[in-house]
Each structure stands twice: as structure tokens, then as C-alpha cells.
Amino acid sequence: MKFLIIGGDAAGMSAASRAKRNDPDMDVTVLEKTADVSYSACGMPYNIADPARDINDLVVRKAEVFRQKQGIHLLTGHLATAIDRAAKIVRGVDTQGQAFEHAYDQLLIATGASAVRPDIPGAGLPGVLTLKSLNDGRKIKAYLASANVKTVVILGMGFIALEMCEALRARNINVIMTKPGQTFLPWLNSELSAIVRQTVEAGGVQLCMGDAVERIERANPLRVVCGAHSFEADMVLAGIGVTPNSGLAADAGLALGPQKAVSVNHRMQTSDETIYAAGDCADAFHLVTGQKTWIPLALRANRGGWAVADNVCGRNVELPGITGTSVFKVLDLQVARTGLNVQEATDAGFSPVEVVITSRSRAHAHPGSTDIRVQMVGDQTTGRLLGVQMVGKEGVAHRINAPAVALFNRMTVADFVQTDLAYAPPFGPVWDPMLTAANQLLKDL
Amino acid sequence: MKFLIIGGDAAGMSAASRAKRNDPDMDVTVLEKTADVSYSACGMPYNIADPARDINDLVVRKAEVFRQKQGIHLLTGHLATAIDRAAKIVRGVDTQGQAFEHAYDQLLIATGASAVRPDIPGAGLPGVLTLKSLNDGRKIKAYLASANVKTVVILGMGFIALEMCEALRARNINVIMTKPGQTFLPWLNSELSAIVRQTVEAGGVQLCMGDAVERIERANPLRVVCGAHSFEADMVLAGIGVTPNSGLAADAGLALGPQKAVSVNHRMQTSDETIYAAGDCADAFHLVTGQKTWIPLALRANRGGWAVADNVCGRNVELPGITGTSVFKVLDLQVARTGLNVQEATDAGFSPVEVVITSRSRAHAHPGSTDIRVQMVGDQTTGRLLGVQMVGKEGVAHRINAPAVALFNRMTVADFVQTDLAYAPPFGPVWDPMLTAANQLLKDL
């Protein structure tokens, strides 16, 4: 039984490790195009923030460990270029230019996602960088170490862009952020996004919204031109999003889902039942809408890898799906969400009702208390809880998990408001902000 | 329609306020034996920790506001002494010694709980104090301000005792804690309680377990004698537990439940359907065991008060019950739990399986990460999640709410492990500690 895996990061290495744990005799081969496997991509902004830290600290497990201790045939520098489904063979080329082919009985596509590169003149100039792979992180860190970088223009204002903004500010670098759209964090309720925007601007970051970047010019060393504005920069970082690496799957005739991610069923099988997909290249079921979605995040990549390994080993594992839970930190703010916002709820056919409340991070009269702003969405027709968004300086990141579990269980707002959440004065009010929001929302349902 | 309430703290004033919101014309009367209403009792240790803070800061809403803005007949200094169910009258005496009586159509007993006073010689000496009411807090604060208190002996090692230990250490006071039992925090898994014990001892606190206190003697000024040990003290604080104030209900022939708390149904009615009980004096349904329990905590008091008011106003509200979620802070540790421990699960007829795991508060290689120790209990027979306990320096307090919501929904461990919890490097590992514990527990179920 040959289990072949294309891609050696979260989903791929989780699958390889679990398959060998399930069945130590299984022939498990991983084809990884880079030299890096199993690293914490999400940790890169925090590593970049500190010049003293070695970026290789982010490697969770080294290639030798997978090879020697776990018995996985881990082939780095191996780029897969084609899947021959009839012959059950993957073809490719290694870093020496040598062609290779590997047969499989069961195949996992775990090719991840790539940073979108801006399609504008000057995007290829030295000093114009992106952040997705560990090697991208190395390049950014090396560039910051070698050049006297005083100002960075970041293209994009999504959560990676904001995490990098924080990292660069921690190094005392001036940051200018640009995006073509007029709305800062458009997926976030406007009252909440205004708080985030205020914090970012108060942190000395210049935000330029509403003008698309037209070109990047050589100057001293770089100039970013967008509409009426132009910005001198020592470095440009493109953080304008990611796209699933599904070309290999598409070329092999496999079905694609939202955003051209590889379409998978609850068992993580593609439209070819001997081929699985997991991680950032694969789509998922959204438990609130019941529909397919593409929200590439680390937990589902690891979980998907495990599920594939279990199914390859003859267990019958079905992943129910995701609720779209995420959190990020920017400067001293935590921003979290789970489930649907009003637009997504409307698009999915719900009749959303939204409330925004302000609560506090600690009890009445407790020192050090700060505001927590909560938006909560429920469905007028069924009374179901549909989503929560939250912004605050403390107590936001883990607080989002209670409504995430509620969404998993398809709870109504009326039921959620009865849940028994923890209280002590240093950690929140008697009525947790989640319950205060739910109490408020219940009045409108 | 006369709605009469005995007790003016969390449950009583929540009920009074909500009844007037529901029905502004309702005749709502509250009999409160002390001069204080609506204060944050849980906040007292944190207020006592800081000599500069006024303890009246803990008053959430003043009596005048309830009277003048909300139209509640709030009678402070009114001690209820008897309920005449046949005549539907409550009798009592006020602080001037005047007898009173008030008729009711519907009655709420919200008499709370009292600190247990040690039944030993010397318990009545000056400087031997307890903490339950705001006036208790005032006395402690006044005593600390007037006397030169260098050493306090705390009787008891429960969570109030530990919060007070932290408060006194913050004032640089030596603390000695005693209890007759041999086990520190016996409800907590031994690996977790060892961490708490180590932290408390490292904080300079002397723990003396296994000897009951025999007497408190006048010395210079006090001496606490327990077994072979005796401790000189400037002040003695009894934190040996609380007991429900159910004497009035019992004298009126109402049924009592666990720990002699007033027995209530899901509508919060006692065995007399025109008499409700809520707050620390009342029992509750435990959602995991399905059985009655007495776990007096602030959220259920507030929620119970609301439910009573809604039912009195003709709505039909049923409270499903509690899952026993709580958290406390001691020195730099957070200690949280929800659901059942192994002993409680066994007693309730489950076949509990327990795991203890150590995870981290932040992602791989993220600076500032600390250990989070998690104990999780599942049922061998049904696969249900039964309980979680957790100890750590950060990320514990709100993390307990995800399994609390899972318990509310009677989830299996296999389902809980699929929940979509938030991840970002500053806030936890990719697999949240809750999921790591559940993954581990699943292997044994």
C-alpha cells in the first residue's frame, strides 16, 4: 500500500505522521518542492518582529526526524508537476533538474496556497517581497538585516498585512498600508473595524484606502504610485491575499470548489476517490451555511491531514466542517470572529439580525478593565445563532470559542444565553460579554 | 399584584429590576436586612488588596437609584423572620426594632448564603473575621487599616480563602493557611492541584494541612492552635465555606435540596408555587448529571432573578440548569473547571476516564509561552464529555467556556474534538489545549 503525499507542511506532514502511527508498515512518501517542512507559517510575523530570533526556530520538526525516527520517505526539493490518474503516478522534477515519478495507491494533495503577487509594473523589483513560505520569511528578514529599512509600504490590509504591520512597527519601521477598496476590514462590523483602524493609526501607521497601486518604480530605492499618491519606500510587502495551489489538481481533471480550491467531501476525498486533498488547497463545508467555503487556516489543515491518514488506513472518518473561527492580534488589540457576518448570512439565505454591544474585560470596579466590543448575528426565522465578532485589548481570543462551539451545535440564541460561562472579577463581568450580546440580540429575534 | 422579594443582592435586585422593566405598574417590594444592596461580593478580595480603594466602589447600583429611578419599594434594614404561607404574609423586624408585615401575591426568597463561622473556642475574639457581606469586607478593611497587621492566619483553603491569600500578600502581609483535611484543593486533579500548591508556597504562604484548628487564644493579639502547631497572628480570617440561608424557607415548610438549599424546579418555584427561590440560597439542576446540586455562583444568581421576574410577569421561563463552570485567580495562576471530576462522575453513575495533558499558552517558538495543564473526563459508556479542569498563568479563564458550552449540549468527546476553535500564535498552539486533551482522551474511550 503506497500512500503518496504532495506537500510537506501542516496537512501533508500531519497526514504522513499519523499514517505511520496508525500503520508503521505503510509506505508513506512525501514530495515537498522546497527544502522546508513542518514549520509554523503563522509565527513568521512574530519572528520577523525580533531581529535576534533565528527564523529556523519556527521549524516544528526537522526533515531528518520525519525520515529517521518516523520512517517517512520525505523527499524535499521535489516539485510534482502532473498527476496521471489512469496510471496512478505522480510525475515531477527535483531541484537538480532530474525528472521523477512515484506510483501511489492513495494520494493526498496538500499543496497549500500561494501569496497573490500584484500584477503591476515593478512587482518584480528587488525589495518587493511577499510572505507565505518560510523562504519568503527568510528573504524578508535578510532584507531587513542588510538594508537600512526605514519605511515599508504594505499592499493590502488583511490580517497577515496587519500582523506584518505590527512586526515592522516593533522594529521601529515606518509603515504605510494601501488598498484599492474604501473599506477597512470590510468583513468586520463597521463599529468594530473603526476601533481597529483607530488603533492602527494611533500606532503611527498611515492608511491609504481607495486607490489601487498602479506601479512600483525604482527610486531611492522604491516608489509606490497609487492614484494621486506616491510613497517612497525602502521595501514593499505585498499582503493582498492568498490563492489555493490547485493547478495540479485542476490539470488532472479534479473538481474545484469555491475560489478554485480543490473540492473535497466530508472524508476529504476529491472527485477521484483515491485522491484526497487537505490544507490550504482544499475547500470545506461551512457548518452554519451547510455550503462549501474556502477559509484556509492552520487547524483545519492539521485536522484534515489526520482525517486523510485515518481514511487511507481504513478507518472511516468524516469531518463535519468548519465554523470559520479566527483571531488575530494587531498592536494591542485582539480581533476575533466565528460564523457569519450579516452579508454572509444574507447570501446564505438567512434573515440576519445584528446587535453590537460594549462590555468590559473585567468586573465592575476591577482595576485594569478595558472595553470589549461584541457584534452578534442571529437568524430572525429560526432563532439560530449565526455569528460573533469581537474586538478588545484582552479576553477576546479565547472568548470566541464559546460561540464557536455553540455554532457547531447549531444552537439558538435563546439556548446560548443559558450557557454556564465562567466568572471571576479579573476575567470579566458576571454576565460574560457573550451572554450580554446574546441577551440583547434575543430582544430583537 | 404584589411581588415581594426577601434579599437585596444579586438575585433579589435582578428580579426586582427586571420585574419593573417587564411591568412598570407592578408593586415590587424588597426586604433587605442590611444597609447594602447590589454590590459585587466577588470583587471584595481585590478591593481589600488595595488600601487606597474605597470598598463602596463595589456597589453596582445604589439603593436610591432602585427607589427613585426604578420605582422599587426597597426597604433596607428590614429582616424577614417568618413566612405565613396561609395568609401570604412575610413578617419581620427592622433595625429600629419595629415589627413589620408585608403581604404578597408572589414571593421570592433570595436570602443568599452565609460564611460558616468556626465552632471553636475563641471564634468570637476581636480580629477573628469572615468575608461574605459587604459589611464583612468593611470590617476587614478597617481592621487592616487600624491594626498593624503583619501576619494573618486563614482558616480554609477554598477559592475565597485563596483569593484572600492573594489580597493579603499584595499588602505584604504574611499568610498562614490551615485546613483539617490532608488534601489541597481536593476537588482538583492531583497533578493540577500540585501546581497551585507550589505557586502558593512559592508566593511565601505557609500551608498547614491535616490538623483541625482547636481554638483561638488571646495572645499578642491572637494565637491559633491546631494539633501540634500554633501560630501567632494579628488577624484570623475564617474562609471555611458558605451555607445557604434557608432557615426561613425551612420554617415555612418548603422543601430543601442538596446542602439544605431551597429546592426549586426549572421555573425557580419552591414546593409552594407562589414562592420562588433564587441565588445562593437555592439549589439547581446539574446539566451533566441531571441531578440537583448546590453550587452558589454569581451568574446563576443573576440569571435566576431574571427568570423569577419573567415567570412572575406571566412569561413561562424554564432554566435548563448549570454545568458547574467556575474560575479563580491565585497569585499568577488561573484555575478553572466545568462539569464533573472523576469522583463526581462516579457518584453520578458514569464510568469516567480521565486524562491530564500539558500544553502551552502560545504557539511553538512564540515568546512568553507558559504551560497550561488540562484534565479532561469522558464517559466510557456513552463517549460523553463530562468535565474539564485547567491550570495556567494565562489563557485559562475564558478557555474553559468552550467545554462549558459543549457540556450544555451534551456533546461526546468525539464531537468536541471536531469543534473549530480560534488559533493565532500569541494565543495558543494550532491545536488548542482543549482539543489536545480531547484527542488524548478519545484514545482511551
PDB file of N, CA and C in Angstrom, chain A residues 276-356:
ATOM      1  N   TYR A 276      -7.087  12.358  -2.213  1.00  0.00           N
ATOM      2  CA  TYR A 276      -7.583  13.243  -1.155  1.00  0.00           C
ATOM      3  C   TYR A 276      -6.956  14.629  -1.316  1.00  0.00           C
ATOM      4  N   ALA A 277      -7.574  15.619  -0.732  1.00  0.00           N
ATOM      5  CA  ALA A 277      -6.938  16.934  -0.618  1.00  0.00           C
ATOM      6  C   ALA A 277      -7.191  17.471   0.779  1.00  0.00           C
ATOM      7  N   ALA A 278      -6.225  18.202   1.314  1.00  0.00           N
ATOM      8  CA  ALA A 278      -6.367  18.780   2.663  1.00  0.00           C
ATOM      9  C   ALA A 278      -5.458  19.988   2.779  1.00  0.00           C
ATOM     10  N   GLY A 279      -5.776  20.843   3.734  1.00  0.00           N
ATOM     11  CA  GLY A 279      -4.976  22.045   3.974  1.00  0.00           C
ATOM     12  C   GLY A 279      -5.462  23.212   3.131  1.00  0.00           C
ATOM     13  N   ASP A 280      -4.585  24.183   2.951  1.00  0.00           N
ATOM     14  CA  ASP A 280      -4.978  25.444   2.316  1.00  0.00           C
ATOM     15  C   ASP A 280      -5.410  25.299   0.864  1.00  0.00           C
ATOM     16  N   CYS A 281      -5.103  24.153   0.212  1.00  0.00           N
ATOM     17  CA  CYS A 281      -5.513  23.974  -1.192  1.00  0.00           C
ATOM     18  C   CYS A 281      -6.939  23.442  -1.310  1.00  0.00           C
ATOM     19  N   ALA A 282      -7.538  22.995  -0.188  1.00  0.00           N
ATOM     20  CA  ALA A 282      -8.823  22.291  -0.246  1.00  0.00           C
ATOM     21  C   ALA A 282      -9.964  23.159   0.291  1.00  0.00           C
ATOM     22  N   ASP A 283     -11.155  22.890  -0.191  1.00  0.00           N
ATOM     23  CA  ASP A 283     -12.316  23.605   0.343  1.00  0.00           C
ATOM     24  C   ASP A 283     -12.876  22.858   1.566  1.00  0.00           C
ATOM     25  N   ALA A 284     -13.965  23.349   2.121  1.00  0.00           N
ATOM     26  CA  ALA A 284     -14.533  22.751   3.342  1.00  0.00           C
ATOM     27  C   ALA A 284     -16.024  23.041   3.389  1.00  0.00           C
ATOM     28  N   PHE A 285     -16.728  22.274   4.195  1.00  0.00           N
ATOM     29  CA  PHE A 285     -18.138  22.561   4.466  1.00  0.00           C
ATOM     30  C   PHE A 285     -18.239  23.564   5.605  1.00  0.00           C
ATOM     31  N   HIS A 286     -19.085  24.565   5.414  1.00  0.00           N
ATOM     32  CA  HIS A 286     -19.342  25.520   6.494  1.00  0.00           C
ATOM     33  C   HIS A 286     -20.537  25.030   7.292  1.00  0.00           C
ATOM     34  N   LEU A 287     -20.351  24.844   8.584  1.00  0.00           N
ATOM     35  CA  LEU A 287     -21.404  24.240   9.415  1.00  0.00           C
ATOM     36  C   LEU A 287     -22.592  25.157   9.632  1.00  0.00           C
ATOM     37  N   VAL A 288     -22.414  26.448   9.430  1.00  0.00           N
ATOM     38  CA  VAL A 288     -23.548  27.358   9.624  1.00  0.00           C
ATOM     39  C   VAL A 288     -24.395  27.425   8.356  1.00  0.00           C
ATOM     40  N   THR A 289     -23.731  27.540   7.203  1.00  0.00           N
ATOM     41  CA  THR A 289     -24.481  27.656   5.949  1.00  0.00           C
ATOM     42  C   THR A 289     -24.813  26.290   5.355  1.00  0.00           C
ATOM     43  N   GLY A 290     -24.040  25.263   5.706  1.00  0.00           N
ATOM     44  CA  GLY A 290     -24.180  23.970   5.047  1.00  0.00           C
ATOM     45  C   GLY A 290     -23.572  23.947   3.653  1.00  0.00           C
ATOM     46  N   GLN A 291     -22.994  25.074   3.257  1.00  0.00           N
ATOM     47  CA  GLN A 291     -22.434  25.192   1.914  1.00  0.00           C
ATOM     48  C   GLN A 291     -20.913  25.094   1.943  1.00  0.00           C
ATOM     49  N   LYS A 292     -20.339  24.881   0.751  1.00  0.00           N
ATOM     50  CA  LYS A 292     -18.889  24.847   0.625  1.00  0.00           C
ATOM     51  C   LYS A 292     -18.308  26.249   0.818  1.00  0.00           C
ATOM     52  N   THR A 293     -17.090  26.288   1.361  1.00  0.00           N
ATOM     53  CA  THR A 293     -16.399  27.560   1.543  1.00  0.00           C
ATOM     54  C   THR A 293     -14.896  27.316   1.453  1.00  0.00           C
ATOM     55  N   TRP A 294     -14.139  28.395   1.330  1.00  0.00           N
ATOM     56  CA  TRP A 294     -12.669  28.262   1.376  1.00  0.00           C
ATOM     57  C   TRP A 294     -12.132  29.260   2.385  1.00  0.00           C
ATOM     58  N   ILE A 295     -11.783  28.767   3.558  1.00  0.00           N
ATOM     59  CA  ILE A 295     -11.202  29.596   4.627  1.00  0.00           C
ATOM     60  C   ILE A 295      -9.932  28.890   5.073  1.00  0.00           C
ATOM     61  N   PRO A 296      -8.790  29.229   4.455  1.00  0.00           N
ATOM     62  CA  PRO A 296      -7.560  28.471   4.725  1.00  0.00           C
ATOM     63  C   PRO A 296      -6.954  28.845   6.068  1.00  0.00           C
ATOM     64  N   LEU A 297      -7.045  27.951   7.046  1.00  0.00           N
ATOM     65  CA  LEU A 297      -6.488  28.202   8.376  1.00  0.00           C
ATOM     66  C   LEU A 297      -5.773  26.945   8.871  1.00  0.00           C
ATOM     67  N   ALA A 298      -4.900  27.155   9.856  1.00  0.00           N
ATOM     68  CA  ALA A 298      -3.965  26.097  10.268  1.00  0.00           C
ATOM     69  C   ALA A 298      -4.654  24.886  10.894  1.00  0.00           C
ATOM     70  N   LEU A 299      -5.649  25.119  11.759  1.00  0.00           N
ATOM     71  CA  LEU A 299      -6.259  23.990  12.466  1.00  0.00           C
ATOM     72  C   LEU A 299      -6.899  23.006  11.499  1.00  0.00           C
ATOM     73  N   ARG A 300      -7.650  23.536  10.525  1.00  0.00           N
ATOM     74  CA  ARG A 300      -8.310  22.621   9.589  1.00  0.00           C
ATOM     75  C   ARG A 300      -7.302  21.886   8.719  1.00  0.00           C
ATOM     76  N   ALA A 301      -6.127  22.489   8.480  1.00  0.00           N
ATOM     77  CA  ALA A 301      -5.084  21.797   7.718  1.00  0.00           C
ATOM     78  C   ALA A 301      -4.570  20.588   8.500  1.00  0.00           C
ATOM     79  N   ASN A 302      -4.260  20.795   9.765  1.00  0.00           N
ATOM     80  CA  ASN A 302      -3.783  19.693  10.600  1.00  0.00           C
ATOM     81  C   ASN A 302      -4.852  18.614  10.767  1.00  0.00           C
ATOM     82  N   ARG A 303      -6.058  19.063  11.029  1.00  0.00           N
ATOM     83  CA  ARG A 303      -7.174  18.134  11.250  1.00  0.00           C
ATOM     84  C   ARG A 303      -7.489  17.364   9.960  1.00  0.00           C
ATOM     85  N   GLY A 304      -7.424  18.083   8.838  1.00  0.00           N
ATOM     86  CA  GLY A 304      -7.674  17.435   7.548  1.00  0.00           C
ATOM     87  C   GLY A 304      -6.620  16.377   7.251  1.00  0.00           C
ATOM     88  N   GLY A 305      -5.363  16.690   7.560  1.00  0.00           N
ATOM     89  CA  GLY A 305      -4.283  15.712   7.352  1.00  0.00           C
ATOM     90  C   GLY A 305      -4.521  14.446   8.154  1.00  0.00           C
ATOM     91  N   TRP A 306      -4.909  14.608   9.390  1.00  0.00           N
ATOM     92  CA  TRP A 306      -5.216  13.443  10.242  1.00  0.00           C
ATOM     93  C   TRP A 306      -6.363  12.623   9.667  1.00  0.00           C
ATOM     94  N   ALA A 307      -7.401  13.308   9.226  1.00  0.00           N
ATOM     95  CA  ALA A 307      -8.585  12.598   8.715  1.00  0.00           C
ATOM     96  C   ALA A 307      -8.224  11.798   7.469  1.00  0.00           C
ATOM     97  N   VAL A 308      -7.412  12.402   6.594  1.00  0.00           N
ATOM     98  CA  VAL A 308      -6.987  11.685   5.390  1.00  0.00           C
ATOM     99  C   VAL A 308      -6.211  10.426   5.779  1.00  0.00           C
ATOM    100  N   ALA A 309      -5.255  10.575   6.710  1.00  0.00           N
ATOM    101  CA  ALA A 309      -4.455   9.417   7.133  1.00  0.00           C
ATOM    102  C   ALA A 309      -5.349   8.320   7.689  1.00  0.00           C
ATOM    103  N   ASP A 310      -6.325   8.704   8.503  1.00  0.00           N
ATOM    104  CA  ASP A 310      -7.218   7.705   9.088  1.00  0.00           C
ATOM    105  C   ASP A 310      -8.028   6.999   8.000  1.00  0.00           C
ATOM    106  N   ASN A 311      -8.498   7.758   7.026  1.00  0.00           N
ATOM    107  CA  ASN A 311      -9.283   7.134   5.951  1.00  0.00           C
ATOM    108  C   ASN A 311      -8.414   6.247   5.059  1.00  0.00           C
ATOM    109  N   VAL A 312      -7.194   6.695   4.785  1.00  0.00           N
ATOM    110  CA  VAL A 312      -6.263   5.883   3.994  1.00  0.00           C
ATOM    111  C   VAL A 312      -5.977   4.562   4.722  1.00  0.00           C
ATOM    112  N   CYS A 313      -5.978   4.629   6.051  1.00  0.00           N
ATOM    113  CA  CYS A 313      -5.691   3.432   6.854  1.00  0.00           C
ATOM    114  C   CYS A 313      -6.938   2.600   7.140  1.00  0.00           C
ATOM    115  N   GLY A 314      -8.019   2.906   6.459  1.00  0.00           N
ATOM    116  CA  GLY A 314      -9.192   2.041   6.537  1.00  0.00           C
ATOM    117  C   GLY A 314     -10.195   2.416   7.604  1.00  0.00           C
ATOM    118  N   ARG A 315      -9.895   3.468   8.372  1.00  0.00           N
ATOM    119  CA  ARG A 315     -10.938   3.960   9.274  1.00  0.00           C
ATOM    120  C   ARG A 315     -11.927   4.771   8.435  1.00  0.00           C
ATOM    121  N   ASN A 316     -13.035   5.086   8.995  1.00  0.00           N
ATOM    122  CA  ASN A 316     -13.998   5.861   8.219  1.00  0.00           C
ATOM    123  C   ASN A 316     -14.284   7.159   8.957  1.00  0.00           C
ATOM    124  N   VAL A 317     -13.460   8.166   8.649  1.00  0.00           N
ATOM    125  CA  VAL A 317     -13.563   9.435   9.366  1.00  0.00           C
ATOM    126  C   VAL A 317     -14.214  10.478   8.476  1.00  0.00           C
ATOM    127  N   GLU A 318     -15.229  11.126   9.011  1.00  0.00           N
ATOM    128  CA  GLU A 318     -15.867  12.237   8.306  1.00  0.00           C
ATOM    129  C   GLU A 318     -15.669  13.508   9.117  1.00  0.00           C
ATOM    130  N   LEU A 319     -15.204  14.554   8.465  1.00  0.00           N
ATOM    131  CA  LEU A 319     -15.073  15.842   9.148  1.00  0.00           C
ATOM    132  C   LEU A 319     -16.358  16.631   8.949  1.00  0.00           C
ATOM    133  N   PRO A 320     -16.991  17.041  10.047  1.00  0.00           N
ATOM    134  CA  PRO A 320     -18.273  17.739   9.886  1.00  0.00           C
ATOM    135  C   PRO A 320     -18.135  19.066   9.153  1.00  0.00           C
ATOM    136  N   GLY A 321     -17.048  19.794   9.414  1.00  0.00           N
ATOM    137  CA  GLY A 321     -16.872  21.076   8.734  1.00  0.00           C
ATOM    138  C   GLY A 321     -16.371  22.130   9.684  1.00  0.00           C
ATOM    139  N   ILE A 322     -16.384  23.358   9.200  1.00  0.00           N
ATOM    140  CA  ILE A 322     -15.808  24.458   9.964  1.00  0.00           C
ATOM    141  C   ILE A 322     -16.885  25.496  10.280  1.00  0.00           C
ATOM    142  N   THR A 323     -16.587  26.324  11.270  1.00  0.00           N
ATOM    143  CA  THR A 323     -17.492  27.425  11.584  1.00  0.00           C
ATOM    144  C   THR A 323     -16.821  28.774  11.315  1.00  0.00           C
ATOM    145  N   GLY A 324     -15.621  28.742  10.717  1.00  0.00           N
ATOM    146  CA  GLY A 324     -14.970  29.998  10.334  1.00  0.00           C
ATOM    147  C   GLY A 324     -14.478  30.804  11.513  1.00  0.00           C
ATOM    148  N   THR A 325     -13.877  30.106  12.485  1.00  0.00           N
ATOM    149  CA  THR A 325     -13.382  30.777  13.680  1.00  0.00           C
ATOM    150  C   THR A 325     -11.949  31.251  13.443  1.00  0.00           C
ATOM    151  N   SER A 326     -11.684  32.515  13.734  1.00  0.00           N
ATOM    152  CA  SER A 326     -10.310  33.001  13.591  1.00  0.00           C
ATOM    153  C   SER A 326     -10.063  34.151  14.540  1.00  0.00           C
ATOM    154  N   VAL A 327      -8.799  34.398  14.785  1.00  0.00           N
ATOM    155  CA  VAL A 327      -8.398  35.505  15.659  1.00  0.00           C
ATOM    156  C   VAL A 327      -7.085  36.046  15.149  1.00  0.00           C
ATOM    157  N   PHE A 328      -6.880  37.332  15.273  1.00  0.00           N
ATOM    158  CA  PHE A 328      -5.542  37.874  15.063  1.00  0.00           C
ATOM    159  C   PHE A 328      -5.309  39.017  16.028  1.00  0.00           C
ATOM    160  N   LYS A 329      -4.027  39.320  16.197  1.00  0.00           N
ATOM    161  CA  LYS A 329      -3.612  40.404  17.080  1.00  0.00           C
ATOM    162  C   LYS A 329      -3.026  41.499  16.208  1.00  0.00           C
ATOM    163  N   VAL A 330      -3.384  42.747  16.489  1.00  0.00           N
ATOM    164  CA  VAL A 330      -2.698  43.851  15.825  1.00  0.00           C
ATOM    165  C   VAL A 330      -2.444  44.926  16.876  1.00  0.00           C
ATOM    166  N   LEU A 331      -1.156  45.227  17.081  1.00  0.00           N
ATOM    167  CA  LEU A 331      -0.723  46.134  18.141  1.00  0.00           C
ATOM    168  C   LEU A 331      -1.329  45.641  19.463  1.00  0.00           C
ATOM    169  N   ASP A 332      -2.074  46.453  20.211  1.00  0.00           N
ATOM    170  CA  ASP A 332      -2.575  45.922  21.484  1.00  0.00           C
ATOM    171  C   ASP A 332      -4.016  45.418  21.401  1.00  0.00           C
ATOM    172  N   LEU A 333      -4.494  45.176  20.202  1.00  0.00           N
ATOM    173  CA  LEU A 333      -5.873  44.705  20.027  1.00  0.00           C
ATOM    174  C   LEU A 333      -5.938  43.238  19.616  1.00  0.00           C
ATOM    175  N   GLN A 334      -6.968  42.570  20.103  1.00  0.00           N
ATOM    176  CA  GLN A 334      -7.310  41.224  19.651  1.00  0.00           C
ATOM    177  C   GLN A 334      -8.606  41.328  18.833  1.00  0.00           C
ATOM    178  N   VAL A 335      -8.624  40.686  17.684  1.00  0.00           N
ATOM    179  CA  VAL A 335      -9.796  40.731  16.803  1.00  0.00           C
ATOM    180  C   VAL A 335     -10.186  39.293  16.490  1.00  0.00           C
ATOM    181  N   ALA A 336     -11.409  38.922  16.823  1.00  0.00           N
ATOM    182  CA  ALA A 336     -11.822  37.526  16.639  1.00  0.00           C
ATOM    183  C   ALA A 336     -13.187  37.447  15.983  1.00  0.00           C
ATOM    184  N   ARG A 337     -13.416  36.333  15.309  1.00  0.00           N
ATOM    185  CA  ARG A 337     -14.739  36.112  14.738  1.00  0.00           C
ATOM    186  C   ARG A 337     -15.027  34.622  14.660  1.00  0.00           C
ATOM    187  N   THR A 338     -16.311  34.287  14.606  1.00  0.00           N
ATOM    188  CA  THR A 338     -16.734  32.930  14.271  1.00  0.00           C
ATOM    189  C   THR A 338     -18.072  33.035  13.561  1.00  0.00           C
ATOM    190  N   GLY A 339     -18.298  32.146  12.625  1.00  0.00           N
ATOM    191  CA  GLY A 339     -19.573  32.128  11.916  1.00  0.00           C
ATOM    192  C   GLY A 339     -19.674  33.208  10.860  1.00  0.00           C
ATOM    193  N   LEU A 340     -20.898  33.708  10.667  1.00  0.00           N
ATOM    194  CA  LEU A 340     -21.219  34.573   9.538  1.00  0.00           C
ATOM    195  C   LEU A 340     -21.379  36.023   9.973  1.00  0.00           C
ATOM    196  N   ASN A 341     -20.993  36.937   9.070  1.00  0.00           N
ATOM    197  CA  ASN A 341     -21.404  38.325   9.263  1.00  0.00           C
ATOM    198  C   ASN A 341     -22.754  38.524   8.559  1.00  0.00           C
ATOM    199  N   VAL A 342     -23.278  39.723   8.603  1.00  0.00           N
ATOM    200  CA  VAL A 342     -24.633  39.966   8.095  1.00  0.00           C
ATOM    201  C   VAL A 342     -24.709  39.673   6.597  1.00  0.00           C
ATOM    202  N   GLN A 343     -23.714  40.111   5.856  1.00  0.00           N
ATOM    203  CA  GLN A 343     -23.723  39.893   4.410  1.00  0.00           C
ATOM    204  C   GLN A 343     -23.668  38.408   4.078  1.00  0.00           C
ATOM    205  N   GLU A 344     -22.774  37.698   4.762  1.00  0.00           N
ATOM    206  CA  GLU A 344     -22.661  36.254   4.513  1.00  0.00           C
ATOM    207  C   GLU A 344     -23.948  35.532   4.893  1.00  0.00           C
ATOM    208  N   ALA A 345     -24.575  35.971   5.969  1.00  0.00           N
ATOM    209  CA  ALA A 345     -25.824  35.343   6.402  1.00  0.00           C
ATOM    210  C   ALA A 345     -26.930  35.586   5.376  1.00  0.00           C
ATOM    211  N   THR A 346     -26.989  36.810   4.876  1.00  0.00           N
ATOM    212  CA  THR A 346     -27.976  37.133   3.843  1.00  0.00           C
ATOM    213  C   THR A 346     -27.732  36.292   2.594  1.00  0.00           C
ATOM    214  N   ASP A 347     -26.473  36.228   2.188  1.00  0.00           N
ATOM    215  CA  ASP A 347     -26.120  35.442   0.996  1.00  0.00           C
ATOM    216  C   ASP A 347     -26.488  33.967   1.154  1.00  0.00           C
ATOM    217  N   ALA A 348     -26.426  33.471   2.394  1.00  0.00           N
ATOM    218  CA  ALA A 348     -26.721  32.058   2.638  1.00  0.00           C
ATOM    219  C   ALA A 348     -28.213  31.808   2.824  1.00  0.00           C
ATOM    220  N   GLY A 349     -29.035  32.865   2.719  1.00  0.00           N
ATOM    221  CA  GLY A 349     -30.478  32.683   2.769  1.00  0.00           C
ATOM    222  C   GLY A 349     -31.095  32.870   4.140  1.00  0.00           C
ATOM    223  N   PHE A 350     -30.297  33.310   5.106  1.00  0.00           N
ATOM    224  CA  PHE A 350     -30.852  33.602   6.439  1.00  0.00           C
ATOM    225  C   PHE A 350     -31.483  34.999   6.446  1.00  0.00           C
ATOM    226  N   SER A 351     -32.199  35.298   7.523  1.00  0.00           N
ATOM    227  CA  SER A 351     -32.735  36.651   7.769  1.00  0.00           C
ATOM    228  C   SER A 351     -32.000  37.225   8.972  1.00  0.00           C
ATOM    229  N   PRO A 352     -30.802  37.745   8.742  1.00  0.00           N
ATOM    230  CA  PRO A 352     -29.959  38.102   9.885  1.00  0.00           C
ATOM    231  C   PRO A 352     -30.422  39.347  10.635  1.00  0.00           C
ATOM    232  N   VAL A 353     -30.271  39.291  11.953  1.00  0.00           N
ATOM    233  CA  VAL A 353     -30.460  40.436  12.844  1.00  0.00           C
ATOM    234  C   VAL A 353     -29.140  40.586  13.605  1.00  0.00           C
ATOM    235  N   GLU A 354     -28.689  41.822  13.734  1.00  0.00           N
ATOM    236  CA  GLU A 354     -27.364  42.074  14.291  1.00  0.00           C
ATOM    237  C   GLU A 354     -27.484  43.011  15.483  1.00  0.00           C
ATOM    238  N   VAL A 355     -26.701  42.757  16.534  1.00  0.00           N
ATOM    239  CA  VAL A 355     -26.553  43.751  17.606  1.00  0.00           C
ATOM    240  C   VAL A 355     -25.065  43.984  17.841  1.00  0.00           C
ATOM    241  N   VAL A 356     -24.750  45.173  18.326  1.00  0.00           N
ATOM    242  CA  VAL A 356     -23.390  45.488  18.769  1.00  0.00           C
ATOM    243  C   VAL A 356     -23.497  45.992  20.197  1.00  0.00           C
TER     244      VAL A 356
END
